[in-house]
Amino acid sequence: MGNDKQAPPQEAQIIDAEQRLGSSNFIRHIIEEDLETGKFDGRVETRFPPEPNGYLHIGHAKSICLNFGLAAQYNGQCHLRFDDTNPLKENVEYVESIKEDVRWLGFDWGAHEYFASDYFDRLYGFAIELIKKGRAYVDSLSPDQIREYRGTLNEPGRESPYRSRPVEENLQLFEKMAAGEFEEGQCVLRAKIDMAAPNIVMRDPTLYRIRKVQHHRTGKRWCIYPMYDFAHCLSDSIEAITHSICTLEFVNNRELYDWILDALEVYHPQQIEFARLNLAYTVLSKRKLIQLVEEGIVDGWDDPRMPSISGFRRRGYTPAAIRRFCDRIGVAKRDSLVDIAMLEHCLREDLNTSAPRVMGVLRPLKVVIENYPEGQVEYLEAVNNPEDPSMGIRQVPFSREFYIERDDFMEAPPKKFFRLAPGREVRLRYAYFIRCHDVVKDDQGEIVELRCTYDPETRGGNAPPDGRKVKATLHWVSAAEALDTDVRLYDHLFTVENPAETEDFKESLNPESLTILTGCKLEPGLKNAEPGAHFQFERLGYFTVDTRDSTPGKPVFNRAVTLRDTWAKIQKSGK
Ligand code: ATP
Ligand code: MG
């Protein structure tokens, strides 16, 4: 019944995730096997390792639910580790936002909060050990030359002329690197593996590079920083992680992960890859999301159109809905594009039982009941949530003048339009039957008011003694008492299903992703609604009180989702 347009579901792309609900996944199988064979002494220790170079998005939520979920399921522990090895892009604001978002999702890392930067001394020691073992060397080729020497998928690489430097020389050069005696790009530390390896990652990968920048935690202490591949496996090892779960892009890096730990003969966790979450009509890449924020295309990381966790939160999503979604999409080894309709479905499922129903008119059209006494106000009973009688009832004022939704009226209705029209009778939810007699227009011919009568014998919206029936029930809000405020409606941020695939993803931004409605009329009880509270506006969707723009007595509402459940429909039709 909601009249706001909504893009049709992309049926072909929807994965059959319902079927996987509650089923086990391949990672659980691996863990259970390890528990049986005693591979890690029966321990399960996972980690969620974000790089603090942006806010978390819904893809990260999948990783969070998976890692924390597995730890909880097997009585283990999940660490929160900040993978802060690239000081150029990282900062404290991101660290704080990440903690807030993980907590909000409902997970607790206890005392297990770590920073890769806390391991810099130990990582430096590991690098020296590799050099001493003759398994790493300082290369003085330029970055361009290193790239050139690397070869391609079809051609082997070439060995650097510096590859055979003696251990002593390497030790001295590496110390000089750390002491700031070289410029950025002048040299790097590389693993000595195999320049002809079919896996390009194994062609003497860089382990350390010079970056003369301050780090948000270690300050000026270091001017060399470890590369991801070096820091990650060793951080996992230091923390005694058992199962190091990451996304599929790291499949080729696993060989290096294993090589470094074997070369150093240290504790060796197992890396396991799974398919990352891709969501239709949006992008899930911090690099791209940062552009939207920095170029002012959206109003910050928590803009309700953003796929960031803070964006979803402000939009009105609940942690339970996001967790349920992550559960449902399951864990696979093949990439897929998930329809946002499924996420919306999870939100409706959660809010259906918990959000109070209210009435709000987004695009008001005034109605005057000619046979209702002027100045009279009566209070009518409305049910707070038909799904949960314990949520009780409330009183809503009714009077001679009120508002209905502009598109609930048509002067010349087509065949299938059953709502209000001249001469027609409809029910006002919880109130009365009303019949329209006259349409008042302004000079431009625009309808500004409807003149109606009501039937006092239909109080509460009940059928009259003569058994007359109506075909529509409308929501309404009494004019004098109404809360007059703004409501924001959202649509997809992009007009194409997979914007990441287009040449410039910003070309496909949806100019209609945000609609701000002013002068909306909401039932008066909402005046004191708390920021972050959720409501179902009958017939219109689930809304939340904006946490940024609301002021006392004037809450501003965001629509999280409409009521039209395209996902449930698709499931029913067996697609
Ligand atoms: P982005 O591509 O957005 O920059 P990232 O992988 O660089 O993401 P990290 O901070 O390194 O971001 O990610 C932390 C953890 O979250 C990693 O283990 C990563 O594999 C996981 N992760 C990131 N994006 C997704 C996604 N779309 N689906 C599932 N897991 C993800
Ligand atoms: Mg990353």
Short mmCIF file of N, CA, C and O in Angstrom, two decimals, residues 235-349:
data_model
loop_
_atom_site.label_atom_id
_atom_site.label_comp_id
_atom_site.label_asym_id
_atom_site.label_seq_id
_atom_site.Cartn_x
_atom_site.Cartn_y
_atom_site.Cartn_z
N SER A 235 51.62 -11.08 13.28
CA SER A 235 50.70 -10.64 14.33
C SER A 235 49.80 -11.81 14.74
O SER A 235 49.57 -12.05 15.93
N ASP A 236 49.32 -12.55 13.74
CA ASP A 236 48.50 -13.73 14.03
C ASP A 236 49.30 -14.72 14.89
O ASP A 236 48.77 -15.31 15.84
N SER A 237 50.55 -14.89 14.54
CA SER A 237 51.40 -15.84 15.25
C SER A 237 51.65 -15.38 16.69
O SER A 237 51.51 -16.15 17.64
N ILE A 238 51.98 -14.10 16.85
CA ILE A 238 52.24 -13.54 18.18
C ILE A 238 51.02 -13.72 19.08
O ILE A 238 51.13 -14.07 20.25
N GLU A 239 49.84 -13.52 18.52
CA GLU A 239 48.61 -13.62 19.32
C GLU A 239 48.09 -15.05 19.45
O GLU A 239 47.02 -15.28 20.01
N ALA A 240 48.81 -15.98 18.86
CA ALA A 240 48.41 -17.39 18.90
C ALA A 240 47.00 -17.62 18.34
O ALA A 240 46.21 -18.39 18.88
N ILE A 241 46.72 -16.91 17.25
CA ILE A 241 45.45 -17.14 16.54
C ILE A 241 45.45 -18.57 15.99
O ILE A 241 46.50 -19.08 15.60
N THR A 242 44.28 -19.19 15.99
CA THR A 242 44.24 -20.53 15.40
C THR A 242 43.79 -20.46 13.94
O THR A 242 44.45 -21.00 13.06
N HIS A 243 42.67 -19.78 13.70
CA HIS A 243 42.12 -19.71 12.35
C HIS A 243 42.08 -18.26 11.90
O HIS A 243 41.34 -17.46 12.46
N SER A 244 42.88 -17.95 10.91
CA SER A 244 43.02 -16.58 10.42
C SER A 244 42.16 -16.45 9.17
O SER A 244 42.56 -16.85 8.08
N ILE A 245 40.96 -15.91 9.38
CA ILE A 245 39.96 -15.91 8.31
C ILE A 245 40.00 -14.60 7.54
O ILE A 245 39.92 -13.53 8.13
N CYS A 246 40.15 -14.69 6.24
CA CYS A 246 40.24 -13.47 5.43
C CYS A 246 39.47 -13.65 4.12
O CYS A 246 38.95 -14.73 3.85
N THR A 247 39.42 -12.61 3.32
CA THR A 247 38.64 -12.68 2.09
C THR A 247 39.46 -13.24 0.93
O THR A 247 40.69 -13.30 1.00
N LEU A 248 38.74 -13.64 -0.11
CA LEU A 248 39.35 -14.41 -1.21
C LEU A 248 40.55 -13.75 -1.90
O LEU A 248 41.40 -14.45 -2.44
N GLU A 249 40.62 -12.41 -1.88
CA GLU A 249 41.76 -11.77 -2.56
C GLU A 249 43.08 -12.25 -1.98
O GLU A 249 44.13 -12.03 -2.59
N PHE A 250 43.05 -12.84 -0.80
CA PHE A 250 44.30 -13.22 -0.16
C PHE A 250 44.71 -14.67 -0.43
O PHE A 250 45.66 -15.17 0.16
N VAL A 251 43.98 -15.32 -1.32
CA VAL A 251 44.32 -16.72 -1.63
C VAL A 251 45.79 -16.84 -2.03
O VAL A 251 46.52 -17.69 -1.52
N ASN A 252 46.22 -15.96 -2.94
CA ASN A 252 47.60 -16.05 -3.41
C ASN A 252 48.61 -15.65 -2.34
O ASN A 252 49.78 -16.01 -2.43
N ASN A 253 48.16 -14.91 -1.35
CA ASN A 253 49.08 -14.48 -0.29
C ASN A 253 49.29 -15.58 0.75
O ASN A 253 50.19 -15.47 1.58
N ARG A 254 48.44 -16.59 0.70
CA ARG A 254 48.57 -17.63 1.73
C ARG A 254 49.93 -18.32 1.67
O ARG A 254 50.54 -18.65 2.68
N GLU A 255 50.42 -18.49 0.45
CA GLU A 255 51.72 -19.14 0.29
C GLU A 255 52.82 -18.34 0.99
O GLU A 255 53.72 -18.90 1.61
N LEU A 256 52.71 -17.02 0.90
CA LEU A 256 53.69 -16.16 1.56
C LEU A 256 53.50 -16.17 3.07
O LEU A 256 54.47 -16.18 3.84
N TYR A 257 52.24 -16.16 3.48
CA TYR A 257 51.89 -16.25 4.91
C TYR A 257 52.60 -17.47 5.51
O TYR A 257 53.28 -17.40 6.52
N ASP A 258 52.44 -18.58 4.82
CA ASP A 258 53.04 -19.83 5.31
C ASP A 258 54.57 -19.77 5.24
O ASP A 258 55.27 -20.24 6.14
N TRP A 259 55.07 -19.20 4.15
CA TRP A 259 56.53 -19.16 3.97
C TRP A 259 57.21 -18.39 5.10
O TRP A 259 58.20 -18.84 5.67
N ILE A 260 56.67 -17.22 5.43
CA ILE A 260 57.30 -16.38 6.46
C ILE A 260 57.31 -17.10 7.81
O ILE A 260 58.33 -17.16 8.50
N LEU A 261 56.17 -17.69 8.17
CA LEU A 261 56.09 -18.36 9.47
C LEU A 261 57.00 -19.58 9.51
O LEU A 261 57.65 -19.86 10.52
N ASP A 262 57.08 -20.30 8.38
CA ASP A 262 57.97 -21.47 8.33
C ASP A 262 59.42 -21.04 8.40
O ASP A 262 60.24 -21.66 9.09
N ALA A 263 59.74 -19.99 7.64
CA ALA A 263 61.14 -19.54 7.61
C ALA A 263 61.60 -19.13 9.00
O ALA A 263 62.75 -19.35 9.38
N LEU A 264 60.69 -18.53 9.77
CA LEU A 264 61.06 -18.06 11.11
C LEU A 264 60.85 -19.13 12.18
O LEU A 264 61.20 -18.93 13.35
N GLU A 265 60.26 -20.24 11.76
CA GLU A 265 59.98 -21.36 12.68
C GLU A 265 59.22 -20.89 13.92
O GLU A 265 59.66 -21.10 15.05
N VAL A 266 58.12 -20.19 13.66
CA VAL A 266 57.29 -19.73 14.78
C VAL A 266 55.92 -20.40 14.70
O VAL A 266 55.59 -21.05 13.70
N TYR A 267 55.14 -20.18 15.75
CA TYR A 267 53.77 -20.71 15.82
C TYR A 267 53.01 -20.34 14.55
O TYR A 267 53.07 -19.22 14.07
N HIS A 268 52.24 -21.28 14.03
CA HIS A 268 51.68 -21.15 12.69
C HIS A 268 50.15 -21.33 12.64
O HIS A 268 49.65 -22.45 12.61
N PRO A 269 49.42 -20.22 12.61
CA PRO A 269 47.96 -20.31 12.46
C PRO A 269 47.60 -20.75 11.03
O PRO A 269 48.46 -20.75 10.15
N GLN A 270 46.33 -21.06 10.83
CA GLN A 270 45.90 -21.47 9.50
C GLN A 270 45.06 -20.36 8.86
O GLN A 270 44.07 -19.91 9.42
N GLN A 271 45.48 -19.95 7.68
CA GLN A 271 44.70 -18.94 6.95
C GLN A 271 43.59 -19.63 6.17
O GLN A 271 43.82 -20.62 5.48
N ILE A 272 42.39 -19.07 6.26
CA ILE A 272 41.24 -19.61 5.52
C ILE A 272 40.55 -18.46 4.81
O ILE A 272 40.29 -17.43 5.42
N GLU A 273 40.26 -18.63 3.53
CA GLU A 273 39.63 -17.54 2.78
C GLU A 273 38.15 -17.81 2.53
O GLU A 273 37.75 -18.95 2.33
N PHE A 274 37.35 -16.73 2.55
CA PHE A 274 35.93 -16.84 2.20
C PHE A 274 35.58 -15.67 1.28
O PHE A 274 36.33 -14.69 1.18
N ALA A 275 34.42 -15.78 0.63
CA ALA A 275 34.00 -14.75 -0.33
C ALA A 275 33.54 -13.51 0.40
O ALA A 275 32.75 -13.58 1.34
N ARG A 276 34.01 -12.35 -0.06
CA ARG A 276 33.59 -11.11 0.56
C ARG A 276 32.14 -10.80 0.19
O ARG A 276 31.61 -11.33 -0.78
N LEU A 277 31.54 -9.98 0.98
CA LEU A 277 30.17 -9.56 0.69
C LEU A 277 30.18 -8.42 -0.33
O LEU A 277 30.92 -7.45 -0.16
N ASN A 278 29.39 -8.56 -1.36
CA ASN A 278 29.12 -7.46 -2.28
C ASN A 278 27.63 -7.21 -2.24
O ASN A 278 26.84 -8.15 -2.29
N LEU A 279 27.27 -5.96 -2.11
CA LEU A 279 25.86 -5.61 -2.00
C LEU A 279 25.46 -4.81 -3.24
O LEU A 279 26.19 -3.90 -3.64
N ALA A 280 24.31 -5.16 -3.81
CA ALA A 280 23.88 -4.48 -5.03
C ALA A 280 23.59 -3.00 -4.77
O ALA A 280 23.20 -2.61 -3.68
N TYR A 281 23.79 -2.19 -5.80
CA TYR A 281 23.50 -0.75 -5.79
C TYR A 281 24.34 0.07 -4.81
O TYR A 281 23.95 1.16 -4.40
N THR A 282 25.48 -0.51 -4.40
CA THR A 282 26.36 0.29 -3.58
C THR A 282 27.79 -0.16 -3.78
O THR A 282 28.04 -1.08 -4.57
N VAL A 283 28.74 0.49 -3.15
CA VAL A 283 30.13 0.05 -3.22
C VAL A 283 30.59 -0.29 -1.81
O VAL A 283 30.18 0.34 -0.85
N LEU A 284 31.39 -1.34 -1.69
CA LEU A 284 31.93 -1.70 -0.39
C LEU A 284 33.45 -1.69 -0.50
O LEU A 284 34.09 -2.72 -0.59
N SER A 285 33.98 -0.54 -0.51
CA SER A 285 35.43 -0.38 -0.54
C SER A 285 35.72 0.93 0.16
O SER A 285 35.16 1.97 -0.21
N LYS A 286 36.54 0.85 1.18
CA LYS A 286 36.82 2.07 1.94
C LYS A 286 37.38 3.16 1.04
O LYS A 286 37.08 4.33 1.21
N ARG A 287 38.22 2.75 0.09
CA ARG A 287 38.85 3.73 -0.79
C ARG A 287 37.78 4.53 -1.55
O ARG A 287 37.87 5.74 -1.69
N LYS A 288 36.76 3.85 -2.01
CA LYS A 288 35.69 4.53 -2.74
C LYS A 288 34.78 5.31 -1.79
O LYS A 288 34.36 6.42 -2.09
N LEU A 289 34.50 4.72 -0.65
CA LEU A 289 33.62 5.40 0.30
C LEU A 289 34.26 6.70 0.80
O LEU A 289 33.58 7.70 0.99
N ILE A 290 35.57 6.66 0.99
CA ILE A 290 36.29 7.86 1.42
C ILE A 290 36.09 8.99 0.41
O ILE A 290 35.87 10.14 0.77
N GLN A 291 36.12 8.65 -0.86
CA GLN A 291 35.92 9.67 -1.89
C GLN A 291 34.55 10.34 -1.75
O GLN A 291 34.42 11.55 -1.88
N LEU A 292 33.53 9.52 -1.49
CA LEU A 292 32.19 10.09 -1.34
C LEU A 292 32.14 11.06 -0.17
O LEU A 292 31.49 12.10 -0.23
N VAL A 293 32.85 10.71 0.90
CA VAL A 293 32.86 11.57 2.09
C VAL A 293 33.68 12.83 1.82
O VAL A 293 33.22 13.94 2.03
N GLU A 294 34.90 12.62 1.32
CA GLU A 294 35.80 13.77 1.17
C GLU A 294 35.34 14.75 0.10
O GLU A 294 35.61 15.94 0.19
N GLU A 295 34.67 14.24 -0.90
CA GLU A 295 34.20 15.16 -1.95
C GLU A 295 32.82 15.73 -1.64
O GLU A 295 32.22 16.41 -2.48
N GLY A 296 32.32 15.43 -0.46
CA GLY A 296 31.04 16.01 -0.05
C GLY A 296 29.84 15.48 -0.80
O GLY A 296 28.77 16.10 -0.81
N ILE A 297 30.01 14.32 -1.44
CA ILE A 297 28.89 13.74 -2.19
C ILE A 297 27.85 13.21 -1.21
O ILE A 297 26.65 13.24 -1.47
N VAL A 298 28.32 12.76 -0.06
CA VAL A 298 27.41 12.38 1.01
C VAL A 298 27.77 13.24 2.22
O VAL A 298 28.81 13.88 2.25
N ASP A 299 26.88 13.21 3.20
CA ASP A 299 27.04 14.06 4.36
C ASP A 299 27.78 13.29 5.47
O ASP A 299 27.22 13.02 6.52
N GLY A 300 29.01 12.90 5.20
CA GLY A 300 29.80 12.20 6.22
C GLY A 300 29.67 10.68 6.16
O GLY A 300 28.85 10.15 5.41
N TRP A 301 30.51 10.02 6.96
CA TRP A 301 30.51 8.55 6.98
C TRP A 301 29.18 7.99 7.44
O TRP A 301 28.80 6.88 7.08
N ASP A 302 28.47 8.74 8.28
CA ASP A 302 27.22 8.20 8.80
C ASP A 302 26.00 8.74 8.03
O ASP A 302 24.88 8.66 8.53
N ASP A 303 26.23 9.25 6.86
CA ASP A 303 25.09 9.60 6.00
C ASP A 303 24.24 8.33 5.85
O ASP A 303 24.76 7.26 5.54
N PRO A 304 22.93 8.45 6.08
CA PRO A 304 22.09 7.24 6.06
C PRO A 304 22.06 6.51 4.71
O PRO A 304 21.55 5.40 4.64
N ARG A 305 22.63 7.11 3.68
CA ARG A 305 22.69 6.39 2.40
C ARG A 305 23.95 5.56 2.27
O ARG A 305 24.11 4.77 1.34
N MET A 306 24.88 5.77 3.19
CA MET A 306 26.16 5.06 3.12
C MET A 306 26.00 3.61 3.58
O MET A 306 25.23 3.33 4.49
N PRO A 307 26.76 2.69 2.96
CA PRO A 307 26.71 1.29 3.42
C PRO A 307 27.61 1.07 4.63
O PRO A 307 27.91 -0.06 4.97
N SER A 308 28.04 2.16 5.25
CA SER A 308 28.86 2.03 6.47
C SER A 308 27.95 1.57 7.61
O SER A 308 26.74 1.79 7.57
N ILE A 309 28.56 0.97 8.61
CA ILE A 309 27.76 0.53 9.76
C ILE A 309 27.13 1.75 10.43
O ILE A 309 25.96 1.73 10.81
N SER A 310 27.89 2.84 10.52
CA SER A 310 27.33 4.04 11.16
C SER A 310 26.22 4.65 10.30
O SER A 310 25.29 5.24 10.83
N GLY A 311 26.32 4.48 8.98
CA GLY A 311 25.26 4.95 8.09
C GLY A 311 23.99 4.13 8.29
O GLY A 311 22.89 4.68 8.41
N PHE A 312 24.15 2.83 8.35
CA PHE A 312 22.98 1.96 8.59
C PHE A 312 22.35 2.25 9.94
O PHE A 312 21.14 2.27 10.09
N ARG A 313 23.20 2.50 10.92
CA ARG A 313 22.69 2.80 12.27
C ARG A 313 21.85 4.07 12.24
O ARG A 313 20.74 4.12 12.74
N ARG A 314 22.38 5.09 11.60
CA ARG A 314 21.65 6.36 11.56
C ARG A 314 20.40 6.24 10.70
O ARG A 314 19.39 6.91 10.94
N ARG A 315 20.46 5.41 9.72
CA ARG A 315 19.31 5.19 8.85
C ARG A 315 18.17 4.50 9.59
O ARG A 315 17.01 4.59 9.21
N GLY A 316 18.52 3.77 10.66
CA GLY A 316 17.47 3.10 11.42
C GLY A 316 17.61 1.59 11.45
O GLY A 316 16.71 0.88 11.90
N TYR A 317 18.73 1.07 10.98
CA TYR A 317 18.95 -0.37 11.07
C TYR A 317 19.28 -0.75 12.50
O TYR A 317 19.80 0.07 13.27
N THR A 318 18.99 -1.99 12.86
CA THR A 318 19.29 -2.46 14.20
C THR A 318 20.44 -3.48 14.12
O THR A 318 20.62 -4.13 13.09
N PRO A 319 21.18 -3.62 15.21
CA PRO A 319 22.26 -4.63 15.20
C PRO A 319 21.70 -6.02 14.92
O PRO A 319 22.31 -6.79 14.19
N ALA A 320 20.54 -6.32 15.49
CA ALA A 320 19.98 -7.67 15.31
C ALA A 320 19.70 -7.93 13.84
O ALA A 320 19.92 -9.04 13.34
N ALA A 321 19.19 -6.93 13.13
CA ALA A 321 18.88 -7.11 11.71
C ALA A 321 20.16 -7.37 10.92
O ALA A 321 20.19 -8.23 10.03
N ILE A 322 21.20 -6.66 11.23
CA ILE A 322 22.46 -6.84 10.48
C ILE A 322 23.07 -8.20 10.82
O ILE A 322 23.55 -8.91 9.93
N ARG A 323 23.00 -8.59 12.07
CA ARG A 323 23.53 -9.91 12.43
C ARG A 323 22.76 -11.02 11.73
O ARG A 323 23.32 -11.98 11.20
N ARG A 324 21.45 -10.87 11.70
CA ARG A 324 20.61 -11.88 11.05
C ARG A 324 20.95 -11.98 9.56
O ARG A 324 21.05 -13.06 8.99
N PHE A 325 21.13 -10.83 8.96
CA PHE A 325 21.51 -10.78 7.54
C PHE A 325 22.84 -11.51 7.32
O PHE A 325 22.95 -12.34 6.41
N CYS A 326 23.81 -11.22 8.15
CA CYS A 326 25.13 -11.85 7.98
C CYS A 326 25.03 -13.36 8.14
O CYS A 326 25.71 -14.12 7.45
N ASP A 327 24.17 -13.78 9.05
CA ASP A 327 23.95 -15.19 9.24
C ASP A 327 23.35 -15.83 8.00
O ASP A 327 23.73 -16.90 7.56
N ARG A 328 22.39 -15.13 7.45
CA ARG A 328 21.63 -15.67 6.34
C ARG A 328 22.42 -15.74 5.04
O ARG A 328 22.21 -16.65 4.24
N ILE A 329 23.27 -14.76 4.81
CA ILE A 329 24.02 -14.80 3.54
C ILE A 329 25.02 -15.93 3.56
O ILE A 329 25.46 -16.39 2.52
N GLY A 330 25.36 -16.39 4.76
CA GLY A 330 26.24 -17.54 4.84
C GLY A 330 27.66 -17.24 4.40
O GLY A 330 28.00 -16.10 4.10
N VAL A 331 28.45 -18.27 4.36
CA VAL A 331 29.85 -18.12 4.01
C VAL A 331 30.14 -19.05 2.85
O VAL A 331 29.89 -20.23 2.92
N ALA A 332 30.62 -18.46 1.77
CA ALA A 332 30.88 -19.27 0.58
C ALA A 332 32.29 -19.02 0.08
O ALA A 332 33.01 -18.17 0.58
N LYS A 333 32.67 -19.80 -0.91
CA LYS A 333 34.00 -19.63 -1.50
C LYS A 333 33.92 -18.94 -2.85
O LYS A 333 34.91 -18.83 -3.55
N ARG A 334 32.72 -18.54 -3.23
CA ARG A 334 32.56 -17.91 -4.53
C ARG A 334 31.90 -16.55 -4.33
O ARG A 334 30.94 -16.43 -3.57
N ASP A 335 32.42 -15.54 -5.02
CA ASP A 335 31.86 -14.21 -4.87
C ASP A 335 30.45 -14.12 -5.43
O ASP A 335 30.12 -14.77 -6.42
N SER A 336 29.62 -13.32 -4.79
CA SER A 336 28.27 -13.11 -5.30
C SER A 336 27.84 -11.69 -4.95
O SER A 336 28.50 -11.02 -4.15
N LEU A 337 26.75 -11.30 -5.56
CA LEU A 337 26.22 -9.97 -5.30
C LEU A 337 24.90 -10.18 -4.56
O LEU A 337 24.00 -10.84 -5.06
N VAL A 338 24.79 -9.65 -3.37
CA VAL A 338 23.59 -9.88 -2.57
C VAL A 338 22.63 -8.71 -2.76
O VAL A 338 23.05 -7.55 -2.77
N ASP A 339 21.35 -9.04 -2.89
CA ASP A 339 20.35 -8.00 -3.08
C ASP A 339 20.06 -7.32 -1.74
O ASP A 339 19.90 -7.98 -0.72
N ILE A 340 19.96 -6.00 -1.79
CA ILE A 340 19.70 -5.24 -0.58
C ILE A 340 18.32 -5.58 -0.01
O ILE A 340 18.07 -5.42 1.18
N ALA A 341 17.44 -6.10 -0.87
CA ALA A 341 16.09 -6.48 -0.41
C ALA A 341 16.17 -7.49 0.72
O ALA A 341 15.32 -7.53 1.61
N MET A 342 17.21 -8.29 0.72
CA MET A 342 17.35 -9.29 1.77
C MET A 342 17.71 -8.64 3.11
O MET A 342 17.20 -9.05 4.16
N LEU A 343 18.56 -7.63 3.04
CA LEU A 343 18.91 -6.89 4.25
C LEU A 343 17.67 -6.17 4.79
O LEU A 343 17.39 -6.17 5.98
N GLU A 344 16.91 -5.59 3.87
CA GLU A 344 15.69 -4.89 4.27
C GLU A 344 14.70 -5.85 4.92
O GLU A 344 14.04 -5.52 5.90
N HIS A 345 14.63 -7.04 4.35
CA HIS A 345 13.74 -8.06 4.89
C HIS A 345 14.13 -8.38 6.35
O HIS A 345 13.26 -8.50 7.22
N CYS A 346 15.41 -8.50 6.60
CA CYS A 346 15.87 -8.79 7.96
C CYS A 346 15.51 -7.67 8.92
O CYS A 346 15.18 -7.91 10.08
N LEU A 347 15.55 -6.44 8.45
CA LEU A 347 15.20 -5.32 9.30
C LEU A 347 13.70 -5.35 9.62
O LEU A 347 13.29 -5.16 10.77
N ARG A 348 12.89 -5.60 8.61
CA ARG A 348 11.44 -5.67 8.86
C ARG A 348 11.11 -6.77 9.86
O ARG A 348 10.29 -6.59 10.75
N GLU A 349 11.77 -7.90 9.70
CA GLU A 349 11.52 -9.01 10.63
C GLU A 349 11.79 -8.59 12.06
O GLU A 349 11.07 -8.95 12.97
#
